[in-house]
Short mmCIF file of C-alpha atoms in Angstrom, two decimals:
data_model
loop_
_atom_site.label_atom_id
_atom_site.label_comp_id
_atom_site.label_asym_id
_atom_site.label_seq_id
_atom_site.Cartn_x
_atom_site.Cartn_y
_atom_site.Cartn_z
CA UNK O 1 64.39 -32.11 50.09
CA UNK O 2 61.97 -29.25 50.50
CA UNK O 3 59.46 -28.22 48.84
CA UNK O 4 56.99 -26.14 47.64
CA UNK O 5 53.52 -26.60 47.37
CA UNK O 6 51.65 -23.67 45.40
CA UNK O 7 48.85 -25.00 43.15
CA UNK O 8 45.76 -23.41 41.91
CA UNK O 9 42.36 -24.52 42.61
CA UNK O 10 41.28 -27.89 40.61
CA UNK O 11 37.78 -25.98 39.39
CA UNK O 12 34.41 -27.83 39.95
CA UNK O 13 36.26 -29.95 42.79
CA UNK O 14 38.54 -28.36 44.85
CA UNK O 15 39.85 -25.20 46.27
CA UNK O 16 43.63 -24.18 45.99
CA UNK O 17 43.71 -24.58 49.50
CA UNK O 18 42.64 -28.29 49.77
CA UNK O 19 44.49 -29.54 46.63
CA UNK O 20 48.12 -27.98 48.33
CA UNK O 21 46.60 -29.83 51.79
CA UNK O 22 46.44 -33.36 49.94
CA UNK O 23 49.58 -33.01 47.96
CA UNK O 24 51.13 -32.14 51.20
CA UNK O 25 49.57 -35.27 53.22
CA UNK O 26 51.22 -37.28 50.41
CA UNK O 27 54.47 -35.70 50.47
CA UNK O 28 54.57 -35.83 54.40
CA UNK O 29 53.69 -39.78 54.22
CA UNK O 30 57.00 -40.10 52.12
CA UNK O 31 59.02 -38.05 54.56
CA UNK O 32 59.24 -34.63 52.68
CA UNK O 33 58.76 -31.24 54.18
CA UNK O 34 56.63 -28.96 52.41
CA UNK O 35 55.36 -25.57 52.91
CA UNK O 36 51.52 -24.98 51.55
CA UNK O 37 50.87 -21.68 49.55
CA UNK O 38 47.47 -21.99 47.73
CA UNK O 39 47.75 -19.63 44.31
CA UNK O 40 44.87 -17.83 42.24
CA UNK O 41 45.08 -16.34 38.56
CA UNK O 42 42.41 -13.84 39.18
CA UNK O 43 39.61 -16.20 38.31
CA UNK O 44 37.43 -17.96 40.82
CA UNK O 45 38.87 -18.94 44.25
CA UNK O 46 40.45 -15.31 44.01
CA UNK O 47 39.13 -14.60 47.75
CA UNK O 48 40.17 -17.60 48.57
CA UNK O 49 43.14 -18.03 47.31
CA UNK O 50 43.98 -14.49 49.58
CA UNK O 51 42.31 -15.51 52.51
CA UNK O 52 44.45 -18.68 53.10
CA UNK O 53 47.47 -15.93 52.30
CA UNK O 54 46.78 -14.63 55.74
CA UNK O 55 44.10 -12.05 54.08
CA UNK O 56 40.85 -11.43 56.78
CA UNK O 57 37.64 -12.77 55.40
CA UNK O 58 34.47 -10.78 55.49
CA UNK O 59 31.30 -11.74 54.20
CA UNK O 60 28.94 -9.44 51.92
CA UNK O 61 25.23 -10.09 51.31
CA UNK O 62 25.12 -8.83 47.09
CA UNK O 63 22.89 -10.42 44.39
CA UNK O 64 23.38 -12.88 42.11
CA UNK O 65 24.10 -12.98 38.18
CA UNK O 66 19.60 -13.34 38.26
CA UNK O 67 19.36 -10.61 40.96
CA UNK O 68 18.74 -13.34 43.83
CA UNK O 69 20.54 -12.08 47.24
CA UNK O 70 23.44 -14.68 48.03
CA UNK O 71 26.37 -14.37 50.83
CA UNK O 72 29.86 -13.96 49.19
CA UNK O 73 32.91 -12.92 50.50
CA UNK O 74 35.77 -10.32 50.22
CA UNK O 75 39.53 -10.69 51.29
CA UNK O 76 40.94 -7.70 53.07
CA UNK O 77 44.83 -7.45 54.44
CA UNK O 78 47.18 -4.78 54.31
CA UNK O 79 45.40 -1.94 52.53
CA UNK O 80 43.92 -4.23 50.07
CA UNK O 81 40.91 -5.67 49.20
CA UNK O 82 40.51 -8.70 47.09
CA UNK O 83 37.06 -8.73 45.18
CA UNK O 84 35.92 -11.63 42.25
CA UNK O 85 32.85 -11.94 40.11
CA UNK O 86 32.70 -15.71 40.83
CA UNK O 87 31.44 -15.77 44.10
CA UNK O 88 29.13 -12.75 44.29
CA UNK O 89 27.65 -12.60 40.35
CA UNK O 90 29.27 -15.37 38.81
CA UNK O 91 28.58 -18.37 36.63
CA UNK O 92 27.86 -20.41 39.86
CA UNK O 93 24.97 -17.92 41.23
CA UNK O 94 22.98 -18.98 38.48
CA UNK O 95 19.54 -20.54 39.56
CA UNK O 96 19.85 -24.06 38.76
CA UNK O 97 23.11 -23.34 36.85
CA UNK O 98 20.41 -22.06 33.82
CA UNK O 99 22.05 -19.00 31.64
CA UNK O 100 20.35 -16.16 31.62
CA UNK O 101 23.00 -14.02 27.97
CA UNK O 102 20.50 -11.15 28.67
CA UNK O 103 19.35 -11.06 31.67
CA UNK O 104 22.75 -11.66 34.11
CA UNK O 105 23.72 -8.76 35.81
CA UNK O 106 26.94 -7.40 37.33
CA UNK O 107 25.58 -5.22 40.08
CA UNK O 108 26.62 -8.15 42.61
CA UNK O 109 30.13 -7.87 41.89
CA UNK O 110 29.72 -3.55 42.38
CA UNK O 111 27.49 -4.30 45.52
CA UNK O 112 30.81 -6.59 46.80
CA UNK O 113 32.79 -3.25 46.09
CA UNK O 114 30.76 -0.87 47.86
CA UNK O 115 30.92 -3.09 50.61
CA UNK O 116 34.45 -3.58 50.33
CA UNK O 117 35.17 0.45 50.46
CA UNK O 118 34.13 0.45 54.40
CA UNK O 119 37.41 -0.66 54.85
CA UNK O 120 39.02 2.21 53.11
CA UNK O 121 41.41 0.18 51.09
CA UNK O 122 44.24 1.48 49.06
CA UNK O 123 43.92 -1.01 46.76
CA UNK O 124 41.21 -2.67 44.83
CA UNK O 125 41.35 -6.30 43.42
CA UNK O 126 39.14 -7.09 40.78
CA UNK O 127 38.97 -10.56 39.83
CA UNK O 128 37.11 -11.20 36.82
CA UNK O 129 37.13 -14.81 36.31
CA UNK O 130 33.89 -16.92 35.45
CA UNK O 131 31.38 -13.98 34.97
CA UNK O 132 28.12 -14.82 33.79
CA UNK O 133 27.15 -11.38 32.52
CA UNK O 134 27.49 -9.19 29.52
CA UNK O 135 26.34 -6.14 30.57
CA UNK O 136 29.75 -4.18 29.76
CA UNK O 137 29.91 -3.79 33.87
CA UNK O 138 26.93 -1.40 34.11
CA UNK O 139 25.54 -3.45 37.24
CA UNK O 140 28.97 -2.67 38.82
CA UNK O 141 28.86 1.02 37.56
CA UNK O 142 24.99 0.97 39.06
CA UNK O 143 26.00 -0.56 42.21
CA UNK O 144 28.34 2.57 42.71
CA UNK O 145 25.91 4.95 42.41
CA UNK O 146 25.92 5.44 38.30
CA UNK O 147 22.40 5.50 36.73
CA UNK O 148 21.62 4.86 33.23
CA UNK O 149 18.59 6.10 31.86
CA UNK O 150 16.68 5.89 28.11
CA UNK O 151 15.31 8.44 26.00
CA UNK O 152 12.40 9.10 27.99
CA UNK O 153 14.82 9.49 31.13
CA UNK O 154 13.76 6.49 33.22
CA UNK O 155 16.17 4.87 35.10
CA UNK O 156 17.26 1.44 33.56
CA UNK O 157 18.08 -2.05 35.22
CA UNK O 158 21.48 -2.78 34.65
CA UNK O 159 21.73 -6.19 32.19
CA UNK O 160 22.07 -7.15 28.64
CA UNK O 161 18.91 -6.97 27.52
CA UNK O 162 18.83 -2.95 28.50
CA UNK O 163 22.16 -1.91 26.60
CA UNK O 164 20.54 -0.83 23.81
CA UNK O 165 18.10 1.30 25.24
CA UNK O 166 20.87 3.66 27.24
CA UNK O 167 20.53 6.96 25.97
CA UNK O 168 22.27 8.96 29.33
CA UNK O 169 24.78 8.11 32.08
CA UNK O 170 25.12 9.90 35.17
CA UNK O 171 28.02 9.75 38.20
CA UNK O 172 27.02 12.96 39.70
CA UNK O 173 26.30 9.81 42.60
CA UNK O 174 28.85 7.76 42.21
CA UNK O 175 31.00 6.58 44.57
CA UNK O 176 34.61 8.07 45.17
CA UNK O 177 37.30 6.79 44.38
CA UNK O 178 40.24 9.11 44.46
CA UNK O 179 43.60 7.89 46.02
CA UNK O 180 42.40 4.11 45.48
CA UNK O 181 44.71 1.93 42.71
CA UNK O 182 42.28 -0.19 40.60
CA UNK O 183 43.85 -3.49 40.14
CA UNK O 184 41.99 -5.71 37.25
CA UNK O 185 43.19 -9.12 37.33
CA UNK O 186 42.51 -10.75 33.98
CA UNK O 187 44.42 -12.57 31.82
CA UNK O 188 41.49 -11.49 28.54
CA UNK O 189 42.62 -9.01 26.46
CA UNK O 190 39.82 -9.01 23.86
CA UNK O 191 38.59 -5.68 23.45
CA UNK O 192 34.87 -4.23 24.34
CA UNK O 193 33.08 -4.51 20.77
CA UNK O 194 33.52 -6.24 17.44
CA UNK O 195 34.43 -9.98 16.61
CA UNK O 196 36.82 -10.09 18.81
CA UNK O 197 34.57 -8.47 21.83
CA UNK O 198 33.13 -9.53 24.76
CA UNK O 199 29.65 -10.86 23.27
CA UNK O 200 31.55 -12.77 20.12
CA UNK O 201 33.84 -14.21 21.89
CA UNK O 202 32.13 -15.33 25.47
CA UNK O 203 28.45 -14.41 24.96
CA UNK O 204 27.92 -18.05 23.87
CA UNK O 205 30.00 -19.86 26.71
CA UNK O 206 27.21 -18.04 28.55
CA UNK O 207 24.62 -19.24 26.27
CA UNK O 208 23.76 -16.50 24.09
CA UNK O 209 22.57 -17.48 20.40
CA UNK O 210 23.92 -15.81 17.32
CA UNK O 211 20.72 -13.52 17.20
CA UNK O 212 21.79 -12.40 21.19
CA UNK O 213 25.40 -12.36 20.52
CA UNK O 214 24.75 -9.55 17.71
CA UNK O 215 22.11 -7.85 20.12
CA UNK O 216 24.70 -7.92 23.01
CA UNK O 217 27.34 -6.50 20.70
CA UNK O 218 25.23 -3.25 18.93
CA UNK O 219 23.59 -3.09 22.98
CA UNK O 220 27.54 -2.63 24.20
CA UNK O 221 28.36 -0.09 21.30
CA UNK O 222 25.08 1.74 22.58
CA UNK O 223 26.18 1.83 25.86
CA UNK O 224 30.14 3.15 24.73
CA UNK O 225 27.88 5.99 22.77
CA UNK O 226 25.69 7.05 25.85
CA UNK O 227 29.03 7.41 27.92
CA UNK O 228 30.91 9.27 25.36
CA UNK O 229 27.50 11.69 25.08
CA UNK O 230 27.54 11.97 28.99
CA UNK O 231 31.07 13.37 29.87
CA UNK O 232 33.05 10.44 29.38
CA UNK O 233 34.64 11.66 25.69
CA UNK O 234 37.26 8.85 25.30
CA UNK O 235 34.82 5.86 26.00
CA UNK O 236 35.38 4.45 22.46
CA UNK O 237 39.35 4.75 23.34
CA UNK O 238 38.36 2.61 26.30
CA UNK O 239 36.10 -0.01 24.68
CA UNK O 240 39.09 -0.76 22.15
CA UNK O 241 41.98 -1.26 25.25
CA UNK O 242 43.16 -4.63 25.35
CA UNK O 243 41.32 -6.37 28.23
CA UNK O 244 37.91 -3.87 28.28
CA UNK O 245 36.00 -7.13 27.47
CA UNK O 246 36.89 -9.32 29.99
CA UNK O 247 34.51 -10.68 32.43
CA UNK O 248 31.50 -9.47 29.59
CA UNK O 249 32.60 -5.85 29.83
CA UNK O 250 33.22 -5.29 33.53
CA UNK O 251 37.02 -4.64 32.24
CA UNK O 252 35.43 -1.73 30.12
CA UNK O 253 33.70 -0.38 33.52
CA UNK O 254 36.87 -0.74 35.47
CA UNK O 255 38.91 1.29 32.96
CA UNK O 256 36.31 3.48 33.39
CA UNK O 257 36.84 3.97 37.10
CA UNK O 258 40.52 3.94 36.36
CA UNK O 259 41.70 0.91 36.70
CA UNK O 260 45.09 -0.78 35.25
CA UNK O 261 44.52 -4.57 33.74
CA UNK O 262 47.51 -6.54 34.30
CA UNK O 263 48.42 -10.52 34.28
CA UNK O 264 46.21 -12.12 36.82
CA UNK O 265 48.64 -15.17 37.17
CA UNK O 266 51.59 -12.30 37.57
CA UNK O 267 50.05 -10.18 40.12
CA UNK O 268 48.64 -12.59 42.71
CA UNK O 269 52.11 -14.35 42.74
CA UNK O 270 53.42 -10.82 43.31
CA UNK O 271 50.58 -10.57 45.44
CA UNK O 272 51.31 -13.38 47.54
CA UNK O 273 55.35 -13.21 47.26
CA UNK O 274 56.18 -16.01 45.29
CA UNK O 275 59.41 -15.06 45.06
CA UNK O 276 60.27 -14.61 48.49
CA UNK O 277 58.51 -17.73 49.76
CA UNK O 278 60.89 -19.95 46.68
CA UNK O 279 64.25 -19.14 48.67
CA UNK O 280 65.36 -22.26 50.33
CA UNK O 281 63.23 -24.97 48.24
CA UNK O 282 64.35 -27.56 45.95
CA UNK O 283 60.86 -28.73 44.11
CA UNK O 284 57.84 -26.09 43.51
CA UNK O 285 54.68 -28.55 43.14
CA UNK O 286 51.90 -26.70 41.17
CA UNK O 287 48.72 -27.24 38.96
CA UNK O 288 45.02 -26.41 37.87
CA UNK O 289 42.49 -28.60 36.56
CA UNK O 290 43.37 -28.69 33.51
CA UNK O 291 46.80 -28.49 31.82
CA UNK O 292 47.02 -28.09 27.69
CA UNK O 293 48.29 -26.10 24.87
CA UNK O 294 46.44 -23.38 26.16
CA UNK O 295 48.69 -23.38 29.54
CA UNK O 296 51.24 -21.79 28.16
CA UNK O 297 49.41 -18.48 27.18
CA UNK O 298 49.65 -16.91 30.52
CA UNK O 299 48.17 -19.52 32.83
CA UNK O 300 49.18 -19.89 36.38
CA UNK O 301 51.53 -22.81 36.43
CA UNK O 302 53.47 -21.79 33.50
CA UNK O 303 53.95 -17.97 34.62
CA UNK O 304 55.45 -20.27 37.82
CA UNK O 305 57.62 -21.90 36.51
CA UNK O 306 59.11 -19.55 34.77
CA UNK O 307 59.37 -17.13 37.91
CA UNK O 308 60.57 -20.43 39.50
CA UNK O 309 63.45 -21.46 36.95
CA UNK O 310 66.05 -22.74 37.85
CA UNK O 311 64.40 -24.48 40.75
CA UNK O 312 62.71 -27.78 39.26
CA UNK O 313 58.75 -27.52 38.69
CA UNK O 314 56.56 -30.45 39.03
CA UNK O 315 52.81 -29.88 37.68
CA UNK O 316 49.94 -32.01 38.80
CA UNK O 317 46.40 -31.76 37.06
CA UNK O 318 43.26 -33.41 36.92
CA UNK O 319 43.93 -33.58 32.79
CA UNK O 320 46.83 -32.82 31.15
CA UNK O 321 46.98 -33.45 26.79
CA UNK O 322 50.77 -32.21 26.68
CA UNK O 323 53.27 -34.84 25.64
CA UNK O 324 55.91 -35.22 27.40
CA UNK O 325 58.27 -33.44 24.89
CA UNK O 326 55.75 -30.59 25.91
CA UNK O 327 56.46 -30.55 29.67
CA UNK O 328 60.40 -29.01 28.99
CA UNK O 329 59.33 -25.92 26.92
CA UNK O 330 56.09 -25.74 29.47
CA UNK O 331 58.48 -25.26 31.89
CA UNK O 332 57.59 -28.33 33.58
CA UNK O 333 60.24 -31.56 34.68
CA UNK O 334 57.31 -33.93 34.84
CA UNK O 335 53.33 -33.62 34.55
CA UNK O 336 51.10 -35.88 36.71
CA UNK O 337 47.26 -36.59 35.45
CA UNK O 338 44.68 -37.47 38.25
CA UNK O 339 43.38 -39.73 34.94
CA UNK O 340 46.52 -41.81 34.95
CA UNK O 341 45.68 -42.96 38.48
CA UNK O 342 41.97 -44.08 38.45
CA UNK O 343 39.59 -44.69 34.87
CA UNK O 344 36.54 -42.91 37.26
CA UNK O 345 36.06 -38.98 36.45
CA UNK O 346 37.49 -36.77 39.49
CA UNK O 347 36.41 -33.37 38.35
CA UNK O 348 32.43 -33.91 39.93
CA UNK O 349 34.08 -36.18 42.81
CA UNK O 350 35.98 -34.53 45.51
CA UNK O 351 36.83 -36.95 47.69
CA UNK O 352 37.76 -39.28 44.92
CA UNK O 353 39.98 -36.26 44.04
CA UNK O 354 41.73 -35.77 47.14
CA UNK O 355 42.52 -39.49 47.73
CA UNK O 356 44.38 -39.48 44.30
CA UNK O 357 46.06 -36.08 44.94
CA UNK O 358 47.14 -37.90 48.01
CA UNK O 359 49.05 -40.36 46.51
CA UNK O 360 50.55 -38.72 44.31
CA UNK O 361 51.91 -36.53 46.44
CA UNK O 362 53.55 -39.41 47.47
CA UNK O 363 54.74 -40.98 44.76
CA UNK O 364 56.50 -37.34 44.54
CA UNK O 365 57.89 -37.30 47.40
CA UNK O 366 59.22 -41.18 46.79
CA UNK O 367 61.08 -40.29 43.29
CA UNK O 368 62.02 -36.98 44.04
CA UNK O 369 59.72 -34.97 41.91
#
């Protein structure tokens, strides 16, 4: 038997890479031969999800979500570059992990791109998982050479708390972009504004209140307004595309700069080439962190499976609450929980993590998937 083994990371414990590494250890110790290929969704682990795909890895000094400088990294290979929110503005780059609704920025994430244009790429990546902004992308617009300025005419920092005030936009500065395909990897398709907008929906995963989630929202309209008063006439258009509020309006931005959203889990396996790596195997092992109802609306492993049908698909996860009349319409032949192999919590334990992965890569490998 050969197989697969093309999981996504396990967040908060391990990367993509390592969990395909144990699961292969396990499979190895029961006498199966298995080829590693570590997958992303366009969330974080992106970069390094594409740099274990044979992608170079160069680092990128940006700021954080609070404006602190941190080292992150970008993924370039074959006229593209590969460039996420997580690990240059993200949720992580918080000081102290503390939410800042108003204050988070995503001029890190534009900083990464500006950085990433030395290479004169073809192709941009933008992936827009586990943002910790809502600042409808104007730190990535700023970091490009946009400014946004209030009634008076001074120049604005680019966060939350300043949407409202943005009376002007200019690009005379930006930087070009012509003859370079905007990928946006994001699997959101809430729209910019509204209850079903960017500051309703996520402002208060990143802590916002009900007071800042209604500032956010009228500071985001303001911000559509000053673009469709400075040359940009189909900004409201924009704001209402499926997908304009993901990653707190960095989606928006990206449309903007004329970008194209698609299906993170679709693209990176495209990305990657899924489907030319499956010929030959008999068992795909996959999984995330976390496998439930939710699974099914786009994630990773079930976009696999599918692509992987008729060629059996085992998931592994640190949780799973599907039952196992689930796992057939999931697209799954069998689900395997890290919690159904130790009563201890994994997801804050790595090592605990990879042990367990371990063996149940052999137990796998033992029964045949």
């Amino acid at each position: 038997m050969r197989v697969l083994v093309a999981p996504d990371k396990f967040k908060g414990s391990l990367s993509a890479a390592e969990v395909a590494d144990r699961l292969a250890e396990g499979l190895a110790s029961a006498g199966i031969d298995s080829y590693r290929m570590p997958l992303a969704d366009g969330g974080d682990g992106s970069v390094d999800a594409a740099i274990a795909a044979g992608f170079a890895p160069h680092p990128v000094t940006v700021a954080g979500a609070a404006g602190t400088p941190r080292y992150g990294r970008i993924a370039v290979g074959d006229g593209t570059a590969v460039v996420e929110v997580a690990n240059t503005c993200g949720l992580d780059t918080l000081p102290n992990g503390r939410p800042l609704p108003l204050d988070a920025s995503s001029l890190g994430m534009g900083q990464a791109i500006a950085q990433a244009l030395r290479y004169r790429p073809h192709r941009l990546v933008l992936a827009l998982g586990g943002s910790a902004s809502t600042d409808g992308g104007m730190g990535l617009l700023a970091a490009l050479g946009f400014t946004f300025a209030d009634a008076t005419g001074r120049q604005l920092r680019a966060c939350g708390r300043n949407l409202s005030r943005v009376r002007t936009v200019d690009a005379s500065r930006a930087a070009q972009l012509t003859g370079i395909e905007i990928v946006v990897a994001s699997d959101v398709t809430n729209p910019l504004l509204g209850p079903n907008g960017a500051a309703a929906v996520y402002g208060p995963q990143k802590g916002a209140t009900e007071a800042e989630v209604r500032f956010l929202d009228a500071g985001l309209n303001s911000l559509v307004q000053a673009f469709a008063r400075s040359g940009y006439p189909d900004a409201m258009a924009v704001a209402a595309a499926a997908g304009a509020g993901s990653a707190g309006g960095i989606g928006f931005a990206a449309l903007l700069l004329g970008g194209k959203i698609v299906s993170g889990a679709e693209f990176f396996l495209d990305l990657f080439e899924f489907d030319r790596h499956l010929r030959g195997y008999d068992l795909v092992v996959t999984g995330e962190g976390s496998i439930d109802e939710q699974t099914a609306n786009g994630k990773l492993p079930t976009v696999l499976a599918r692509r992987a049908h008729p060629v059996p698909v085992v998931a592994v996860a640190g949780r799973s609450t599907l039952s196992r009349d689930q796992w057939g319409p999931a697209g799954f032949t069998g689900i395997y929980a890290l919690g159904d192999y130790t009563d201890r919590p994994t997801v804050a334990d790595p090592e605990l993590t990879r042990r367990v992965l371990t063996r149940i890569g052999q137990q796998i490998g033992v029964s045949g998937g």
